[in-house]
mmCIF file with all atom_site columns, C-alpha atoms in Angstrom:
data_model
loop_
_atom_site.group_PDB
_atom_site.id
_atom_site.type_symbol
_atom_site.label_atom_id
_atom_site.label_alt_id
_atom_site.label_comp_id
_atom_site.label_asym_id
_atom_site.label_entity_id
_atom_site.label_seq_id
_atom_site.pdbx_PDB_ins_code
_atom_site.Cartn_x
_atom_site.Cartn_y
_atom_site.Cartn_z
_atom_site.occupancy
_atom_site.B_iso_or_equiv
_atom_site.pdbx_formal_charge
_atom_site.auth_seq_id
_atom_site.auth_comp_id
_atom_site.auth_asym_id
_atom_site.auth_atom_id
_atom_site.pdbx_PDB_model_num
ATOM 1   C CA . MET A 1 1   ? 8.465   -11.688 -36.356 1.00 51.00 ? 1   MET A CA 1
ATOM 2   C CA . GLY A 1 2   ? 5.280   -9.619  -34.969 1.00 53.00 ? 2   GLY A CA 1
ATOM 3   C CA . GLY A 1 3   ? 4.055   -12.738 -33.086 1.00 55.00 ? 3   GLY A CA 1
ATOM 4   C CA . HIS A 1 4   ? 7.337   -12.972 -31.222 1.00 59.00 ? 4   HIS A CA 1
ATOM 5   C CA . LEU A 1 5   ? 6.740   -9.253  -30.230 1.00 54.00 ? 5   LEU A CA 1
ATOM 6   C CA . ALA A 1 6   ? 3.390   -9.817  -28.775 1.00 56.00 ? 6   ALA A CA 1
ATOM 7   C CA . LEU A 1 7   ? 4.664   -13.145 -27.098 1.00 61.00 ? 7   LEU A CA 1
ATOM 8   C CA . ASP A 1 8   ? 7.542   -11.356 -25.332 1.00 79.00 ? 8   ASP A CA 1
ATOM 9   C CA . ALA A 1 9   ? 5.047   -8.039  -24.501 1.00 74.00 ? 9   ALA A CA 1
ATOM 10  C CA . GLY A 1 10  ? 2.258   -10.795 -22.913 1.00 75.00 ? 10  GLY A CA 1
ATOM 11  C CA . GLY A 1 11  ? 5.088   -12.615 -20.950 1.00 77.00 ? 11  GLY A CA 1
ATOM 12  C CA . VAL A 1 12  ? 6.238   -9.419  -19.663 1.00 79.00 ? 12  VAL A CA 1
ATOM 13  C CA . LEU A 1 13  ? 2.629   -8.146  -18.734 1.00 78.00 ? 13  LEU A CA 1
ATOM 14  C CA . ALA A 1 14  ? 2.344   -11.611 -17.224 1.00 79.00 ? 14  ALA A CA 1
ATOM 15  C CA . GLY A 1 15  ? 5.733   -11.023 -15.171 1.00 81.00 ? 15  GLY A CA 1
ATOM 16  C CA . LEU A 1 16  ? 4.429   -8.045  -13.839 1.00 81.00 ? 16  LEU A CA 1
ATOM 17  C CA . VAL A 1 17  ? 1.063   -9.212  -12.711 1.00 81.00 ? 17  VAL A CA 1
ATOM 18  C CA . LEU A 1 18  ? 2.700   -12.075 -10.526 1.00 79.00 ? 18  LEU A CA 1
ATOM 19  C CA . VAL A 1 19  ? 5.271   -9.582  -9.036  1.00 78.00 ? 19  VAL A CA 1
ATOM 20  C CA . ALA A 1 20  ? 2.146   -7.517  -7.884  1.00 76.00 ? 20  ALA A CA 1
ATOM 21  C CA . ALA A 1 21  ? 0.329   -10.445 -6.831  1.00 73.00 ? 21  ALA A CA 1
ATOM 22  C CA . LEU A 1 22  ? 3.127   -11.697 -4.730  1.00 73.00 ? 22  LEU A CA 1
ATOM 23  C CA . VAL A 1 23  ? 4.233   -8.224  -3.462  1.00 70.00 ? 23  VAL A CA 1
ATOM 24  C CA . PHE A 1 24  ? 0.299   -7.935  -2.177  1.00 70.00 ? 24  PHE A CA 1
ATOM 25  C CA . VAL A 1 25  ? 0.439   -11.827 -0.661  1.00 67.00 ? 25  VAL A CA 1
ATOM 26  C CA . VAL A 1 26  ? 3.688   -10.726 1.037   1.00 67.00 ? 26  VAL A CA 1
ATOM 27  C CA . MET A 1 27  ? 2.303   -7.830  2.369   1.00 62.00 ? 27  MET A CA 1
ATOM 28  C CA . ALA A 1 28  ? -0.829  -9.445  3.511   1.00 64.00 ? 28  ALA A CA 1
ATOM 29  C CA . VAL A 1 29  ? 1.007   -12.194 5.579   1.00 64.00 ? 29  VAL A CA 1
ATOM 30  C CA . ARG A 1 30  ? 3.404   -9.679  7.319   1.00 57.00 ? 30  ARG A CA 1
ATOM 31  C CA . ARG A 1 31  ? 0.263   -7.703  8.543   1.00 58.00 ? 31  ARG A CA 1
ATOM 32  C CA . TRP A 1 32  ? -1.576  -11.153 9.295   1.00 64.00 ? 32  TRP A CA 1
ATOM 33  C CA . LEU A 1 33  ? 1.853   -11.804 11.284  1.00 62.00 ? 33  LEU A CA 1
ATOM 34  C CA . PHE A 1 34  ? 1.615   -8.570  13.325  1.00 61.00 ? 34  PHE A CA 1
ATOM 35  C CA . VAL A 1 35  ? -2.152  -8.891  14.191  1.00 62.00 ? 35  VAL A CA 1
ATOM 36  C CA . ARG A 1 36  ? -2.331  -12.798 15.071  1.00 67.00 ? 36  ARG A CA 1
ATOM 37  C CA . GLY A 1 37  ? -0.326  -12.240 18.255  1.00 66.00 ? 37  GLY A CA 1
ATOM 38  C CA . GLY A 1 38  ? -3.137  -9.487  19.744  1.00 62.00 ? 38  GLY A CA 1
ATOM 39  C CA . GLY A 1 39  ? -2.307  -6.181  21.240  1.00 70.00 ? 39  GLY A CA 1
ATOM 40  C CA . THR A 1 40  ? -2.071  -4.322  17.769  1.00 79.00 ? 40  THR A CA 1
ATOM 41  C CA . VAL A 1 41  ? -4.206  -1.340  16.876  1.00 87.00 ? 41  VAL A CA 1
ATOM 42  C CA . GLU A 1 42  ? -4.426  0.554   13.430  1.00 87.00 ? 42  GLU A CA 1
ATOM 43  C CA . CYS A 1 43  ? -2.943  4.340   13.912  1.00 92.00 ? 43  CYS A CA 1
ATOM 44  C CA . SER A 1 44  ? -1.029  6.817   11.699  1.00 93.00 ? 44  SER A CA 1
ATOM 45  C CA . LEU A 1 45  ? 1.608   8.776   12.854  1.00 94.00 ? 45  LEU A CA 1
ATOM 46  C CA . ARG A 1 46  ? 3.852   11.613  11.661  1.00 93.00 ? 46  ARG A CA 1
ATOM 47  C CA . THR A 1 47  ? 6.597   13.583  13.499  1.00 91.00 ? 47  THR A CA 1
ATOM 48  C CA . LEU A 1 48  ? 6.591   16.900  14.209  1.00 89.00 ? 48  LEU A CA 1
ATOM 49  C CA . PRO A 1 49  ? 9.519   19.262  14.199  1.00 83.00 ? 49  PRO A CA 1
ATOM 50  C CA . ALA A 1 50  ? 11.494  19.804  17.556  1.00 71.00 ? 50  ALA A CA 1
ATOM 51  C CA . GLU A 1 51  ? 10.627  22.861  19.296  1.00 68.00 ? 51  GLU A CA 1
ATOM 52  C CA . GLY A 1 52  ? 12.904  25.780  18.659  1.00 60.00 ? 52  GLY A CA 1
ATOM 53  C CA . ALA A 1 53  ? 13.037  24.184  15.022  1.00 60.00 ? 53  ALA A CA 1
ATOM 54  C CA . GLY A 1 54  ? 13.291  27.032  12.644  1.00 56.00 ? 54  GLY A CA 1
ATOM 55  C CA . PRO A 1 55  ? 10.146  28.359  10.825  1.00 57.00 ? 55  PRO A CA 1
ATOM 56  C CA . ASP A 1 56  ? 10.509  26.478  7.639   1.00 58.00 ? 56  ASP A CA 1
ATOM 57  C CA . SER A 1 57  ? 10.184  23.484  9.425   1.00 62.00 ? 57  SER A CA 1
ATOM 58  C CA . ALA A 1 58  ? 7.266   21.593  8.841   1.00 72.00 ? 58  ALA A CA 1
ATOM 59  C CA . PRO A 1 59  ? 5.403   18.729  10.186  1.00 78.00 ? 59  PRO A CA 1
ATOM 60  C CA . GLY A 1 60  ? 6.389   15.367  8.547   1.00 83.00 ? 60  GLY A CA 1
ATOM 61  C CA . VAL A 1 61  ? 3.348   13.324  6.213   1.00 88.00 ? 61  VAL A CA 1
ATOM 62  C CA . TRP A 1 62  ? 0.846   11.001  7.948   1.00 92.00 ? 62  TRP A CA 1
ATOM 63  C CA . ARG A 1 63  ? 1.482   7.470   7.209   1.00 92.00 ? 63  ARG A CA 1
ATOM 64  C CA . LEU A 1 64  ? -0.816  4.668   8.079   1.00 89.00 ? 64  LEU A CA 1
ATOM 65  C CA . GLY A 1 65  ? 0.345   1.819   10.073  1.00 89.00 ? 65  GLY A CA 1
ATOM 66  C CA . ILE A 1 66  ? -0.110  -0.769  12.932  1.00 89.00 ? 66  ILE A CA 1
ATOM 67  C CA . GLY A 1 67  ? 0.956   -0.091  16.495  1.00 91.00 ? 67  GLY A CA 1
ATOM 68  C CA . ARG A 1 68  ? 1.415   -3.142  18.597  1.00 90.00 ? 68  ARG A CA 1
ATOM 69  C CA . TYR A 1 69  ? 2.122   -3.284  22.439  1.00 91.00 ? 69  TYR A CA 1
ATOM 70  C CA . ARG A 1 70  ? 5.251   -4.922  23.855  1.00 88.00 ? 70  ARG A CA 1
ATOM 71  C CA . GLY A 1 71  ? 5.466   -4.644  27.386  1.00 87.00 ? 71  GLY A CA 1
ATOM 72  C CA . ASP A 1 72  ? 6.540   -1.046  27.964  1.00 89.00 ? 72  ASP A CA 1
ATOM 73  C CA . GLU A 1 73  ? 6.652   0.102   24.424  1.00 91.00 ? 73  GLU A CA 1
ATOM 74  C CA . LEU A 1 74  ? 4.801   0.858   21.556  1.00 92.00 ? 74  LEU A CA 1
ATOM 75  C CA . HIS A 1 75  ? 6.252   -0.423  18.401  1.00 91.00 ? 75  HIS A CA 1
ATOM 76  C CA . TRP A 1 76  ? 4.808   0.925   14.888  1.00 91.00 ? 76  TRP A CA 1
ATOM 77  C CA . HIS A 1 77  ? 5.168   -0.016  11.576  1.00 88.00 ? 77  HIS A CA 1
ATOM 78  C CA . ARG A 1 78  ? 4.063   1.191   8.196   1.00 87.00 ? 78  ARG A CA 1
ATOM 79  C CA . VAL A 1 79  ? 1.119   -0.946  6.711   1.00 80.00 ? 79  VAL A CA 1
ATOM 80  C CA . PHE A 1 80  ? 2.460   -0.643  3.198   1.00 75.00 ? 80  PHE A CA 1
ATOM 81  C CA . GLY A 1 81  ? 6.396   -2.001  4.185   1.00 71.00 ? 81  GLY A CA 1
ATOM 82  C CA . PHE A 1 82  ? 8.137   -5.206  4.569   1.00 67.00 ? 82  PHE A CA 1
ATOM 83  C CA . ARG A 1 83  ? 10.172  -4.644  7.058   1.00 69.00 ? 83  ARG A CA 1
ATOM 84  C CA . ARG A 1 84  ? 9.685   -6.689  10.392  1.00 73.00 ? 84  ARG A CA 1
ATOM 85  C CA . ARG A 1 85  ? 11.483  -4.281  12.863  1.00 83.00 ? 85  ARG A CA 1
ATOM 86  C CA . PRO A 1 86  ? 9.127   -1.246  13.739  1.00 86.00 ? 86  PRO A CA 1
ATOM 87  C CA . ARG A 1 87  ? 9.886   2.312   12.059  1.00 87.00 ? 87  ARG A CA 1
ATOM 88  C CA . GLN A 1 88  ? 9.179   3.978   15.154  1.00 90.00 ? 88  GLN A CA 1
ATOM 89  C CA . VAL A 1 89  ? 9.068   2.475   19.132  1.00 91.00 ? 89  VAL A CA 1
ATOM 90  C CA . ILE A 1 90  ? 7.594   4.582   21.547  1.00 91.00 ? 90  ILE A CA 1
ATOM 91  C CA . HIS A 1 91  ? 8.395   4.139   25.144  1.00 90.00 ? 91  HIS A CA 1
ATOM 92  C CA . ARG A 1 92  ? 5.787   4.740   28.003  1.00 88.00 ? 92  ARG A CA 1
ATOM 93  C CA . ARG A 1 93  ? 8.560   5.440   30.701  1.00 85.00 ? 93  ARG A CA 1
ATOM 94  C CA . GLY A 1 94  ? 8.328   9.415   30.491  1.00 82.00 ? 94  GLY A CA 1
ATOM 95  C CA . LEU A 1 95  ? 5.630   9.678   27.926  1.00 87.00 ? 95  LEU A CA 1
ATOM 96  C CA . VAL A 1 96  ? 3.774   13.092  27.709  1.00 88.00 ? 96  VAL A CA 1
ATOM 97  C CA . VAL A 1 97  ? 0.333   13.180  26.294  1.00 90.00 ? 97  VAL A CA 1
ATOM 98  C CA . SER A 1 98  ? 0.338   17.042  25.540  1.00 86.00 ? 98  SER A CA 1
ATOM 99  C CA . ASN A 1 99  ? -2.613  17.560  23.382  1.00 88.00 ? 99  ASN A CA 1
ATOM 100 C CA . ARG A 1 100 ? -5.853  16.018  21.566  1.00 92.00 ? 100 ARG A CA 1
ATOM 101 C CA . ARG A 1 101 ? -8.007  17.180  18.485  1.00 93.00 ? 101 ARG A CA 1
ATOM 102 C CA . ALA A 1 102 ? -10.035 16.583  15.514  1.00 92.00 ? 102 ALA A CA 1
ATOM 103 C CA . PRO A 1 103 ? -7.772  15.999  12.485  1.00 92.00 ? 103 PRO A CA 1
ATOM 104 C CA . GLY A 1 104 ? -8.020  19.468  10.182  1.00 89.00 ? 104 GLY A CA 1
ATOM 105 C CA . PRO A 1 105 ? -10.145 19.592  7.142   1.00 87.00 ? 105 PRO A CA 1
ATOM 106 C CA . ASP A 1 106 ? -6.424  19.294  4.764   1.00 85.00 ? 106 ASP A CA 1
ATOM 107 C CA . GLU A 1 107 ? -5.289  16.216  7.266   1.00 84.00 ? 107 GLU A CA 1
ATOM 108 C CA . ALA A 1 108 ? -8.817  14.352  6.967   1.00 77.00 ? 108 ALA A CA 1
ATOM 109 C CA . ASP A 1 109 ? -8.282  12.750  3.497   1.00 78.00 ? 109 ASP A CA 1
ATOM 110 C CA . GLY A 1 110 ? -5.031  11.160  4.267   1.00 78.00 ? 110 GLY A CA 1
ATOM 111 C CA . LEU A 1 111 ? -6.502  9.294   7.519   1.00 87.00 ? 111 LEU A CA 1
ATOM 112 C CA . LEU A 1 112 ? -8.804  6.892   8.517   1.00 84.00 ? 112 LEU A CA 1
ATOM 113 C CA . PRO A 1 113 ? -12.440 8.022   9.076   1.00 87.00 ? 113 PRO A CA 1
ATOM 114 C CA . ASP A 1 114 ? -13.722 9.058   12.629  1.00 89.00 ? 114 ASP A CA 1
ATOM 115 C CA . VAL A 1 115 ? -10.279 9.546   14.387  1.00 93.00 ? 115 VAL A CA 1
ATOM 116 C CA . SER A 1 116 ? -8.784  11.553  17.051  1.00 93.00 ? 116 SER A CA 1
ATOM 117 C CA . VAL A 1 117 ? -5.177  12.985  16.817  1.00 94.00 ? 117 VAL A CA 1
ATOM 118 C CA . ILE A 1 118 ? -3.066  13.042  19.807  1.00 94.00 ? 118 ILE A CA 1
ATOM 119 C CA . GLU A 1 119 ? 0.227   14.793  20.491  1.00 93.00 ? 119 GLU A CA 1
ATOM 120 C CA . VAL A 1 120 ? 3.068   12.937  22.488  1.00 92.00 ? 120 VAL A CA 1
ATOM 121 C CA . ARG A 1 121 ? 6.520   13.370  23.212  1.00 89.00 ? 121 ARG A CA 1
ATOM 122 C CA . ASP A 1 122 ? 8.757   10.460  23.527  1.00 83.00 ? 122 ASP A CA 1
ATOM 123 C CA . GLY A 1 123 ? 12.081  12.058  25.064  1.00 80.00 ? 123 GLY A CA 1
ATOM 124 C CA . ALA A 1 124 ? 13.424  14.579  22.067  1.00 81.00 ? 124 ALA A CA 1
ATOM 125 C CA . HIS A 1 125 ? 10.826  12.878  19.580  1.00 85.00 ? 125 HIS A CA 1
ATOM 126 C CA . VAL A 1 126 ? 7.323   14.780  19.150  1.00 90.00 ? 126 VAL A CA 1
ATOM 127 C CA . MET A 1 127 ? 5.158   13.259  17.125  1.00 93.00 ? 127 MET A CA 1
ATOM 128 C CA . GLU A 1 128 ? 1.001   12.658  16.439  1.00 94.00 ? 128 GLU A CA 1
ATOM 129 C CA . LEU A 1 129 ? -0.790  9.861   16.472  1.00 95.00 ? 129 LEU A CA 1
ATOM 130 C CA . ALA A 1 130 ? -4.442  9.455   14.798  1.00 95.00 ? 130 ALA A CA 1
ATOM 131 C CA . MET A 1 131 ? -6.478  6.684   16.179  1.00 94.00 ? 131 MET A CA 1
ATOM 132 C CA . GLY A 1 132 ? -10.144 5.470   16.339  1.00 93.00 ? 132 GLY A CA 1
ATOM 133 C CA . ALA A 1 133 ? -12.199 5.736   19.933  1.00 93.00 ? 133 ALA A CA 1
ATOM 134 C CA . ALA A 1 134 ? -11.486 2.271   20.639  1.00 92.00 ? 134 ALA A CA 1
ATOM 135 C CA . ALA A 1 135 ? -7.952  2.275   19.731  1.00 92.00 ? 135 ALA A CA 1
ATOM 136 C CA . LEU A 1 136 ? -7.355  5.899   21.701  1.00 93.00 ? 136 LEU A CA 1
ATOM 137 C CA . THR A 1 137 ? -8.996  4.388   25.044  1.00 92.00 ? 137 THR A CA 1
ATOM 138 C CA . GLY A 1 138 ? -6.598  1.594   24.751  1.00 91.00 ? 138 GLY A CA 1
ATOM 139 C CA . PHE A 1 139 ? -3.728  3.627   24.197  1.00 92.00 ? 139 PHE A CA 1
ATOM 140 C CA . LEU A 1 140 ? -4.582  5.857   27.495  1.00 90.00 ? 140 LEU A CA 1
ATOM 141 C CA . ALA A 1 141 ? -5.677  2.809   29.087  1.00 89.00 ? 141 ALA A CA 1
ATOM 142 C CA . TRP A 1 142 ? -1.953  1.289   28.495  1.00 90.00 ? 142 TRP A CA 1
ATOM 143 C CA . LEU A 1 143 ? -0.692  4.357   30.006  1.00 87.00 ? 143 LEU A CA 1
ATOM 144 C CA . GLU A 1 144 ? -2.301  4.815   32.870  1.00 85.00 ? 144 GLU A CA 1
ATOM 145 C CA . ALA A 1 145 ? -1.569  1.042   33.787  1.00 83.00 ? 145 ALA A CA 1
ATOM 146 C CA . ALA A 1 146 ? 2.006   1.693   33.846  1.00 75.00 ? 146 ALA A CA 1
ATOM 147 C CA . PRO A 1 147 ? 3.531   0.342   37.025  1.00 75.00 ? 147 PRO A CA 1
ATOM 148 C CA . PRO A 1 148 ? 4.108   2.478   40.192  1.00 74.00 ? 148 PRO A CA 1
ATOM 149 C CA . GLY A 1 149 ? 7.159   5.199   39.789  1.00 69.00 ? 149 GLY A CA 1
ATOM 150 C CA . PHE A 1 150 ? 6.610   5.144   35.635  1.00 66.00 ? 150 PHE A CA 1
ATOM 151 C CA . PRO A 1 151 ? 6.825   9.032   35.143  1.00 62.00 ? 151 PRO A CA 1
ATOM 152 C CA . VAL A 1 152 ? 3.829   9.051   32.630  1.00 64.00 ? 152 VAL A CA 1
ATOM 153 C CA . GLU A 1 153 ? 1.912   12.487  31.912  1.00 66.00 ? 153 GLU A CA 1
ATOM 154 C CA . VAL A 1 154 ? -1.360  12.860  30.153  1.00 67.00 ? 154 VAL A CA 1
ATOM 155 C CA . HIS A 1 155 ? -2.811  16.462  29.999  1.00 63.00 ? 155 HIS A CA 1
ATOM 156 C CA . PRO A 1 156 ? -6.604  16.941  29.134  1.00 54.00 ? 156 PRO A CA 1
ATOM 157 C CA . PRO A 1 157 ? -7.292  19.064  26.195  1.00 51.00 ? 157 PRO A CA 1
ATOM 158 C CA . GLU A 1 158 ? -8.414  22.664  26.917  1.00 45.00 ? 158 GLU A CA 1
#
């Protein structure tokens, strides 16, 4: 009887390891599919409470992700997820970049090293993006490359 129990526990453990490996492979293939087409950057995102929200409103949690430029939109996907559709779509038309700062000491643990944080406003959505220097330069170049007539505002930090 003891032998069957050990065999069952070993089978369950082997099954769990197999499932974990399969999840890892699926997430790695998903990331590879996003990155292989080019036009992608690593960036973290968090949503901010809307203006006029109560004092109990707190910023969202930083989420690590991949931004993918698609014409006049930046599609943001979570790194650890299975969805092919973006979690957030940032539209270049009407986008306002209102602040740039270094991450605070309480934020640094949840972000990649050597990032800058920018606050962007896309219509009613206010969010922060944390990107490395090269990704931020590319993001600002993408904004400035907007076709004539696109209302894009970039306010330099004070």
